[in-house]
Coordinates of C-alpha atoms in Angstrom, one line a residue:
Chain A
X541 CA 81.6 112.0 73.5
X542 CA 84.8 112.9 75.3
X543 CA 83.0 115.5 77.5
X544 CA 80.6 112.8 78.6
X545 CA 83.3 110.3 79.5
X546 CA 85.2 112.9 81.5
X547 CA 82.0 113.7 83.3
X548 CA 81.3 110.0 84.2
X549 CA 84.9 109.4 85.4
X550 CA 84.6 112.5 87.6
X551 CA 81.3 111.0 88.9
X552 CA 83.1 107.7 89.7
X553 CA 85.9 109.6 91.5
X554 CA 83.3 111.7 93.5
X555 CA 81.4 108.5 94.5
X556 CA 84.7 107.0 95.8
X557 CA 85.5 110.1 97.8
X558 CA 82.1 110.0 99.4
X559 CA 82.4 106.3 100.1
X560 CA 85.8 106.9 101.9
X561 CA 84.5 109.8 103.8
X562 CA 81.5 107.7 105.1
X563 CA 84.0 105.2 106.4
X564 CA 86.1 107.8 108.1
X565 CA 83.1 109.5 109.6
X566 CA 82.2 106.2 111.3
X567 CA 85.5 105.8 113.1
X568 CA 85.1 105.3 116.8
X569 CA 87.1 107.9 118.7
X570 CA 88.4 107.9 122.3
X571 CA 88.7 111.1 124.3
X572 CA 92.0 113.1 123.7
X573 CA 92.5 113.1 127.5
X574 CA 92.6 109.3 127.5
X575 CA 94.7 109.1 124.4
X576 CA 97.2 111.7 125.6
X577 CA 97.4 110.1 129.1
X578 CA 98.2 106.7 127.6
X579 CA 101.0 108.3 125.4
X580 CA 102.4 110.1 128.4
X581 CA 102.4 106.9 130.5
X582 CA 104.1 104.9 127.7
X583 CA 106.8 107.5 127.4
X584 CA 107.5 107.8 131.1
X585 CA 107.5 104.0 131.7
X586 CA 110.1 103.5 128.9
X587 CA 112.3 106.5 129.7
X588 CA 114.8 104.6 131.9
X589 CA 115.5 102.2 129.0
X590 CA 115.9 105.0 126.4
X591 CA 119.7 105.4 125.9
X592 CA 119.5 108.8 124.1
X593 CA 117.5 110.2 127.0
X594 CA 119.6 108.7 129.7
X595 CA 122.9 109.0 128.2
X596 CA 125.2 106.1 127.1
X597 CA 128.1 105.3 129.4
X598 CA 131.5 105.4 127.5
X599 CA 132.2 101.8 128.4
X600 CA 129.0 100.7 126.7
X601 CA 129.1 103.0 123.7
X602 CA 129.7 101.0 120.5
X603 CA 130.2 104.2 118.5
X604 CA 133.0 105.5 120.7
X605 CA 136.5 104.3 119.9
X606 CA 137.6 101.9 122.7
X607 CA 140.2 103.3 125.0
X608 CA 143.3 101.4 124.8
X609 CA 144.3 99.6 127.9
X610 CA 147.8 98.3 128.7
X611 CA 148.1 94.7 129.8
X612 CA 151.1 93.6 131.7
Chain B
X198 CA 75.1 118.1 86.7
X199 CA 72.6 117.2 89.5
X200 CA 74.4 114.1 90.7
X201 CA 77.8 115.8 91.1
X202 CA 76.2 118.6 93.2
X203 CA 74.5 116.0 95.3
X204 CA 77.8 114.1 95.8
X205 CA 79.6 117.4 96.6
X206 CA 77.0 118.3 99.2
X207 CA 77.2 114.8 100.8
X208 CA 81.0 115.1 100.9
X209 CA 80.9 118.5 102.6
X210 CA 78.4 117.2 105.0
X211 CA 80.6 114.2 105.9
X212 CA 83.7 116.4 106.4
X213 CA 81.7 118.6 108.8
X214 CA 80.5 115.4 110.6
X215 CA 84.1 114.2 110.9
X216 CA 85.3 117.6 112.2
X217 CA 82.4 117.6 114.8
X218 CA 83.2 114.1 115.9
X219 CA 86.9 115.0 116.5
X220 CA 85.8 118.2 118.4
X221 CA 83.5 116.2 120.5
X222 CA 86.4 114.1 122.0
X223 CA 88.8 117.0 122.2
X224 CA 88.4 117.5 125.9
X225 CA 92.0 118.6 126.7
X226 CA 95.4 119.3 125.2
X227 CA 98.6 117.3 125.5
X228 CA 100.2 120.5 126.7
X229 CA 97.9 120.6 129.7
X230 CA 98.5 117.0 130.5
X231 CA 102.3 117.3 130.1
X232 CA 102.6 120.4 132.2
X233 CA 103.1 118.2 135.3
X234 CA 105.8 116.1 133.6
X235 CA 109.4 116.9 134.5
X236 CA 111.3 118.5 131.6
X237 CA 113.5 116.2 129.6
X238 CA 117.1 116.8 130.4
X239 CA 118.9 119.2 128.1
X240 CA 120.1 116.7 125.5
X241 CA 123.7 117.2 124.5
X242 CA 124.6 114.6 121.9
X243 CA 128.0 114.4 120.5
X244 CA 129.1 113.5 117.0
X245 CA 130.8 110.1 117.6
X246 CA 131.5 109.1 114.0
X247 CA 131.4 110.7 110.6
X248 CA 131.0 108.2 107.7
X249 CA 132.8 109.5 104.7
X250 CA 132.6 107.8 101.3
X251 CA 129.7 109.2 99.2
X252 CA 130.6 111.7 96.5
X253 CA 127.3 113.5 96.2
X254 CA 124.1 114.3 98.1
X255 CA 122.8 111.7 100.4
X256 CA 119.1 111.1 100.0
X257 CA 118.3 108.2 102.3
X258 CA 119.5 106.0 105.1
X259 CA 118.1 103.0 106.9
X260 CA 119.5 101.0 109.9
X261 CA 119.7 97.3 109.8
X262 CA 117.7 95.4 112.4
X263 CA 121.1 94.2 113.8
X264 CA 121.6 97.8 115.1
X265 CA 125.2 97.8 113.7
X266 CA 124.9 98.0 109.8
X267 CA 123.3 100.7 107.8
X268 CA 122.5 101.4 104.2
X269 CA 122.8 104.8 102.6
X270 CA 121.9 106.1 99.1
X271 CA 123.5 109.0 97.3
X272 CA 123.0 110.5 93.9
X273 CA 126.6 109.5 93.2
X274 CA 124.9 106.4 92.0
X275 CA 125.7 104.1 94.9
X276 CA 124.2 102.4 97.9
X277 CA 126.8 101.9 100.6
X278 CA 126.4 99.5 103.4
X279 CA 128.3 100.5 106.5
X280 CA 129.6 98.8 109.7
X281 CA 128.8 101.8 111.9
X282 CA 130.8 100.4 114.9
X283 CA 134.1 100.6 112.8
X284 CA 133.1 103.2 110.3
X285 CA 134.0 100.8 107.5
X286 CA 132.2 100.3 104.2
X287 CA 131.1 96.6 103.9
X288 CA 129.5 96.6 100.5
X289 CA 129.0 99.0 97.6
X290 CA 126.0 98.5 95.4
X291 CA 126.2 100.4 92.0
X292 CA 122.9 101.7 90.9
X293 CA 121.6 101.7 87.3
X294 CA 120.0 105.1 87.8
X295 CA 121.8 107.6 90.0
X296 CA 118.6 109.6 90.6
X297 CA 117.9 107.7 93.8
X298 CA 115.5 109.1 96.4
X299 CA 115.4 106.4 99.0
X300 CA 116.8 103.1 100.3
X301 CA 116.0 100.4 102.8
X302 CA 117.2 97.2 104.3
X303 CA 115.2 94.0 104.9
X304 CA 115.0 92.9 108.6
X305 CA 117.0 89.9 107.7
X306 CA 119.9 92.0 106.4
X307 CA 120.0 90.0 103.1
X308 CA 118.3 92.5 100.8
X309 CA 118.4 96.2 100.1
X310 CA 116.0 98.3 98.0
X311 CA 116.5 101.6 96.2
X312 CA 114.5 103.8 93.8
X313 CA 113.9 107.2 92.7
X314 CA 113.2 109.1 89.4
X315 CA 113.5 105.9 87.5
X316 CA 110.0 105.0 88.9
X317 CA 111.3 101.6 89.9
X318 CA 112.2 99.9 93.1
X319 CA 115.4 97.8 92.6
X320 CA 116.0 94.9 95.0
X321 CA 119.5 93.7 95.5
X322 CA 120.9 90.7 97.4
X323 CA 123.9 91.7 99.3
X324 CA 124.9 88.4 100.9
X325 CA 126.5 86.8 97.9
X326 CA 130.2 87.2 96.7
X327 CA 129.1 90.5 95.2
X328 CA 125.8 92.3 95.3
X329 CA 123.3 91.0 92.7
X330 CA 120.1 92.6 91.5
X331 CA 117.2 90.3 92.4
X332 CA 114.2 92.2 91.1
X333 CA 113.2 95.4 89.4
X334 CA 109.7 96.4 90.6
X335 CA 108.3 98.3 87.7
X336 CA 104.7 99.5 87.8
X337 CA 104.6 102.8 89.4
X338 CA 103.9 105.7 87.1
X339 CA 105.8 108.2 89.2
X340 CA 109.0 108.5 91.1
X341 CA 109.7 106.1 94.0
X342 CA 109.9 108.3 97.2
X343 CA 110.1 105.6 99.9
X344 CA 110.2 101.9 100.5
X345 CA 110.2 99.6 103.5
X346 CA 110.5 95.7 103.6
X347 CA 108.0 93.7 105.7
X348 CA 110.2 90.6 105.2
X349 CA 112.4 89.0 102.5
X350 CA 109.3 88.4 100.2
X351 CA 107.3 91.6 100.7
X352 CA 108.0 95.3 100.3
X353 CA 105.9 98.5 100.6
X354 CA 106.6 101.4 98.3
X355 CA 105.4 105.1 98.2
X356 CA 105.3 106.9 94.8
X357 CA 104.9 110.3 93.2
X358 CA 102.1 108.7 91.2
X359 CA 100.0 109.2 94.5
X360 CA 99.7 105.5 95.3
X361 CA 101.5 103.2 97.7
X362 CA 102.0 99.5 96.9
X363 CA 102.7 96.1 98.4
X364 CA 104.8 93.9 96.2
X365 CA 105.5 90.2 96.2
X366 CA 109.2 89.7 95.7
X367 CA 108.9 86.1 94.6
X368 CA 106.9 87.1 91.5
X369 CA 107.9 90.8 91.2
X370 CA 104.2 91.7 91.0
X371 CA 102.0 94.1 92.9
X372 CA 99.8 92.4 95.5
X373 CA 97.9 95.4 96.9
X374 CA 97.6 99.0 95.7
X375 CA 96.7 101.7 98.2
X376 CA 94.8 104.5 96.4
X377 CA 93.3 107.6 98.1
X378 CA 95.9 110.3 98.2
X379 CA 95.5 113.1 95.7
X380 CA 99.1 114.3 95.9
X381 CA 102.5 112.6 95.5
X382 CA 103.2 110.1 98.3
X383 CA 106.5 111.1 100.0
X384 CA 107.0 108.8 102.9
X385 CA 105.7 105.7 104.7
X386 CA 106.2 104.0 108.1
X387 CA 105.1 100.5 109.1
X388 CA 103.3 100.0 112.5
X389 CA 105.2 98.0 115.2
X390 CA 102.6 95.1 114.8
X391 CA 103.0 95.2 110.9
X392 CA 99.2 95.2 110.4
X393 CA 99.0 98.8 109.3
X394 CA 101.2 101.5 107.7
X395 CA 101.0 105.2 107.5
X396 CA 101.8 107.4 104.4
X397 CA 102.4 111.2 104.1
X398 CA 101.8 113.0 100.8
X399 CA 101.9 116.3 99.0
X400 CA 98.2 116.7 99.6
X401 CA 99.1 117.7 103.1
X402 CA 97.4 114.6 104.6
X403 CA 98.6 111.5 106.3
X404 CA 96.7 108.2 105.8
X405 CA 96.5 105.0 107.9
X406 CA 96.1 101.8 105.7
X407 CA 95.3 98.2 106.4
X408 CA 98.3 96.4 104.9
X409 CA 96.3 93.3 103.8
X410 CA 93.0 94.6 102.5
X411 CA 94.4 97.9 101.0
X412 CA 91.7 100.1 102.7
X413 CA 92.4 103.5 104.0
X414 CA 91.2 103.5 107.6
X415 CA 91.8 107.1 108.7
X416 CA 92.9 110.4 107.2
X417 CA 94.8 113.0 109.3
X418 CA 94.7 116.6 108.2
X419 CA 96.1 119.9 109.6
X420 CA 99.4 120.4 107.7
X421 CA 99.4 123.2 105.1
X422 CA 102.0 121.8 102.9
X423 CA 103.7 118.5 101.7
X424 CA 104.3 115.9 104.4
X425 CA 107.9 114.8 103.8
X426 CA 108.5 112.5 106.7
X427 CA 106.5 110.2 109.0
X428 CA 107.2 107.9 111.8
X429 CA 105.2 105.7 114.2
X430 CA 105.4 106.4 118.0
X431 CA 106.9 103.3 119.5
X432 CA 103.6 102.5 121.3
X433 CA 102.0 102.1 117.8
X434 CA 99.1 104.4 118.8
X435 CA 100.4 107.7 117.4
X436 CA 102.3 109.0 114.5
X437 CA 104.6 112.0 114.0
X438 CA 104.7 113.9 110.7
X439 CA 107.1 116.5 109.4
X440 CA 106.2 119.0 106.7
X441 CA 107.3 121.7 104.3
X442 CA 105.1 124.0 106.4
X443 CA 108.0 124.0 108.9
X444 CA 106.1 122.1 111.6
X445 CA 105.8 118.6 113.0
X446 CA 102.6 117.2 114.3
X447 CA 101.6 114.2 116.5
X448 CA 98.4 112.6 115.5
X449 CA 96.8 110.0 117.9
X450 CA 95.2 107.1 116.0
X451 CA 92.6 106.3 118.6
X452 CA 91.5 109.9 119.1
X453 CA 91.6 110.3 115.3
X454 CA 93.2 113.8 115.5
X455 CA 96.2 116.0 116.1
X456 CA 97.2 116.0 119.8
X457 CA 100.4 118.0 119.7
X458 CA 102.3 120.4 117.4
X459 CA 106.0 121.2 117.2
X460 CA 106.8 124.6 115.8
X461 CA 108.9 127.7 116.4
X462 CA 108.2 131.2 115.0
X463 CA 111.9 131.5 114.3
X464 CA 112.0 128.3 112.3
X465 CA 111.2 128.9 108.6
X466 CA 112.8 125.8 107.2
X467 CA 110.8 122.7 106.0
X468 CA 111.1 119.4 107.8
X469 CA 112.8 116.8 105.7
X470 CA 113.1 113.8 108.0
X471 CA 112.0 112.5 111.4
X472 CA 112.9 109.7 113.8
X473 CA 112.1 109.0 117.4
X474 CA 114.2 107.8 120.4
X475 CA 113.2 104.3 121.8
X476 CA 110.8 105.7 124.5
X477 CA 109.2 108.2 122.0
X478 CA 110.2 111.1 124.3
X479 CA 112.6 112.6 121.9
X480 CA 111.8 113.6 118.3
X481 CA 114.7 114.1 115.9
X482 CA 113.8 116.3 113.0
X483 CA 116.0 117.2 110.1
X484 CA 115.4 120.6 108.4
X485 CA 116.3 122.3 105.2
X486 CA 118.4 124.8 107.3
X487 CA 121.2 122.2 107.7
X488 CA 120.3 121.4 111.4
X489 CA 118.5 118.6 113.2
X490 CA 116.3 119.9 116.1
X491 CA 115.5 117.7 119.0
X492 CA 112.0 118.1 120.4
X493 CA 110.4 116.8 123.7
X494 CA 107.4 115.0 122.2
X495 CA 105.2 115.5 125.4
X496 CA 106.0 119.1 126.2
X497 CA 106.5 120.3 122.6
X498 CA 109.7 122.1 123.6
X499 CA 113.0 122.2 121.7
X500 CA 115.5 120.4 124.0
X501 CA 118.6 120.2 121.8
X502 CA 120.1 120.6 118.3
X503 CA 122.5 118.5 116.2
X504 CA 124.6 120.8 114.1
X505 CA 127.6 119.9 112.1
X506 CA 126.3 119.4 108.6
X507 CA 127.2 121.9 105.9
X508 CA 124.0 121.3 103.9
X509 CA 120.4 120.1 104.2
X510 CA 119.8 117.1 106.6
X511 CA 117.9 114.8 104.2
X512 CA 117.5 111.7 106.3
X513 CA 117.6 110.5 110.0
X514 CA 117.4 107.2 111.7
X515 CA 117.5 105.6 115.1
X516 CA 118.4 101.9 115.3
X517 CA 116.0 99.5 117.1
X518 CA 118.1 99.4 120.2
X519 CA 118.0 103.2 120.5
X520 CA 121.7 103.6 121.1
X521 CA 122.3 106.4 118.7
X522 CA 120.9 108.6 116.0
X523 CA 122.3 108.9 112.5
X524 CA 121.9 112.0 110.2
X525 CA 122.5 112.0 106.5
X526 CA 123.0 115.1 104.5
X527 CA 123.4 116.7 101.1
X528 CA 127.0 117.5 102.2
X529 CA 127.6 113.8 101.4
X530 CA 128.4 112.7 105.0
X531 CA 126.6 110.6 107.6
X532 CA 127.0 111.4 111.3
X533 CA 126.3 109.3 114.2
X534 CA 125.5 110.9 117.5
X535 CA 124.8 109.9 121.1

């Protein structure tokens, strides 16, 4: 009856949850010290190319209205 | 129900195993590692442009891959495509349903997508004489919260029906369905190499998916409320999440856990949107309290604020060339800062 079909679909859901958890439990993890060090290195190595960090010179700023210049 | 009990025991055991596995590699903190790093300069970004044109709350924005154009979506029932260098509107795409929650532009610049409470993702071609609806992707059973094009023939969507989906735009049909979340999916971000994507949901978890086979590879927990915003670190090895619990978190994919957290006791507004500067050092986070805070991703310190909106900041984006950051708000304006 309807109670049985609800029970069996809950069972199917529970089986899927367990299957997914088994997969996630088997993930190979590296040490946080290694992971964080790599992130830090990436950040610092790319810092000089980061316009928002370094500042954008007015002459190269596409969002700034160009200063008018007089031509003779 | 004997079998249910057995399964529940097994699930609890596996969760404990995962937690133990994460603890085992948790040999230091990002804070310790970053203590030797010079502080990021106090970031003082100026509002260079205010894009005016929408007549109601803005819900989404997405930069074009050309770093110049941008699409924005508002509940005034329009998508506007802007030339951000001049501030001019280039195209206006009228929407069938004004209850739009997100928009995106294809890398080619030819197509835009939008969707919301109509449960559909509508694709329009903006490169003809006038914008034309190409496809209506109609299979989600809940609202469309987010979308991102992979190319002109494939798009990823996130929905309130708890699933994400990869669609084939040639046929208009679903190619892959990503099922595992138990709460509304609110956001997604594609990895730089386009092999995986990450989703954030109202079940407080973020999940990493294999785009092609539909499998969930990893689940990241720790938030205590809906995850509204998510972004990949430019290295592709970490993700930043923003949540209604008022915090942001950095999860490293290879360590399979949270490695940094961004919170302030004084902040009691939920995070609505997140974007990163091109090196990943700066995190731009929009909050319900009308501001955008700028965080140092390594030292977890607040290094600046973008204030100027008169209502919630609902969306943020940094173009691929990293030359600026755009904020979109419920006050109907978009502001570009650098």
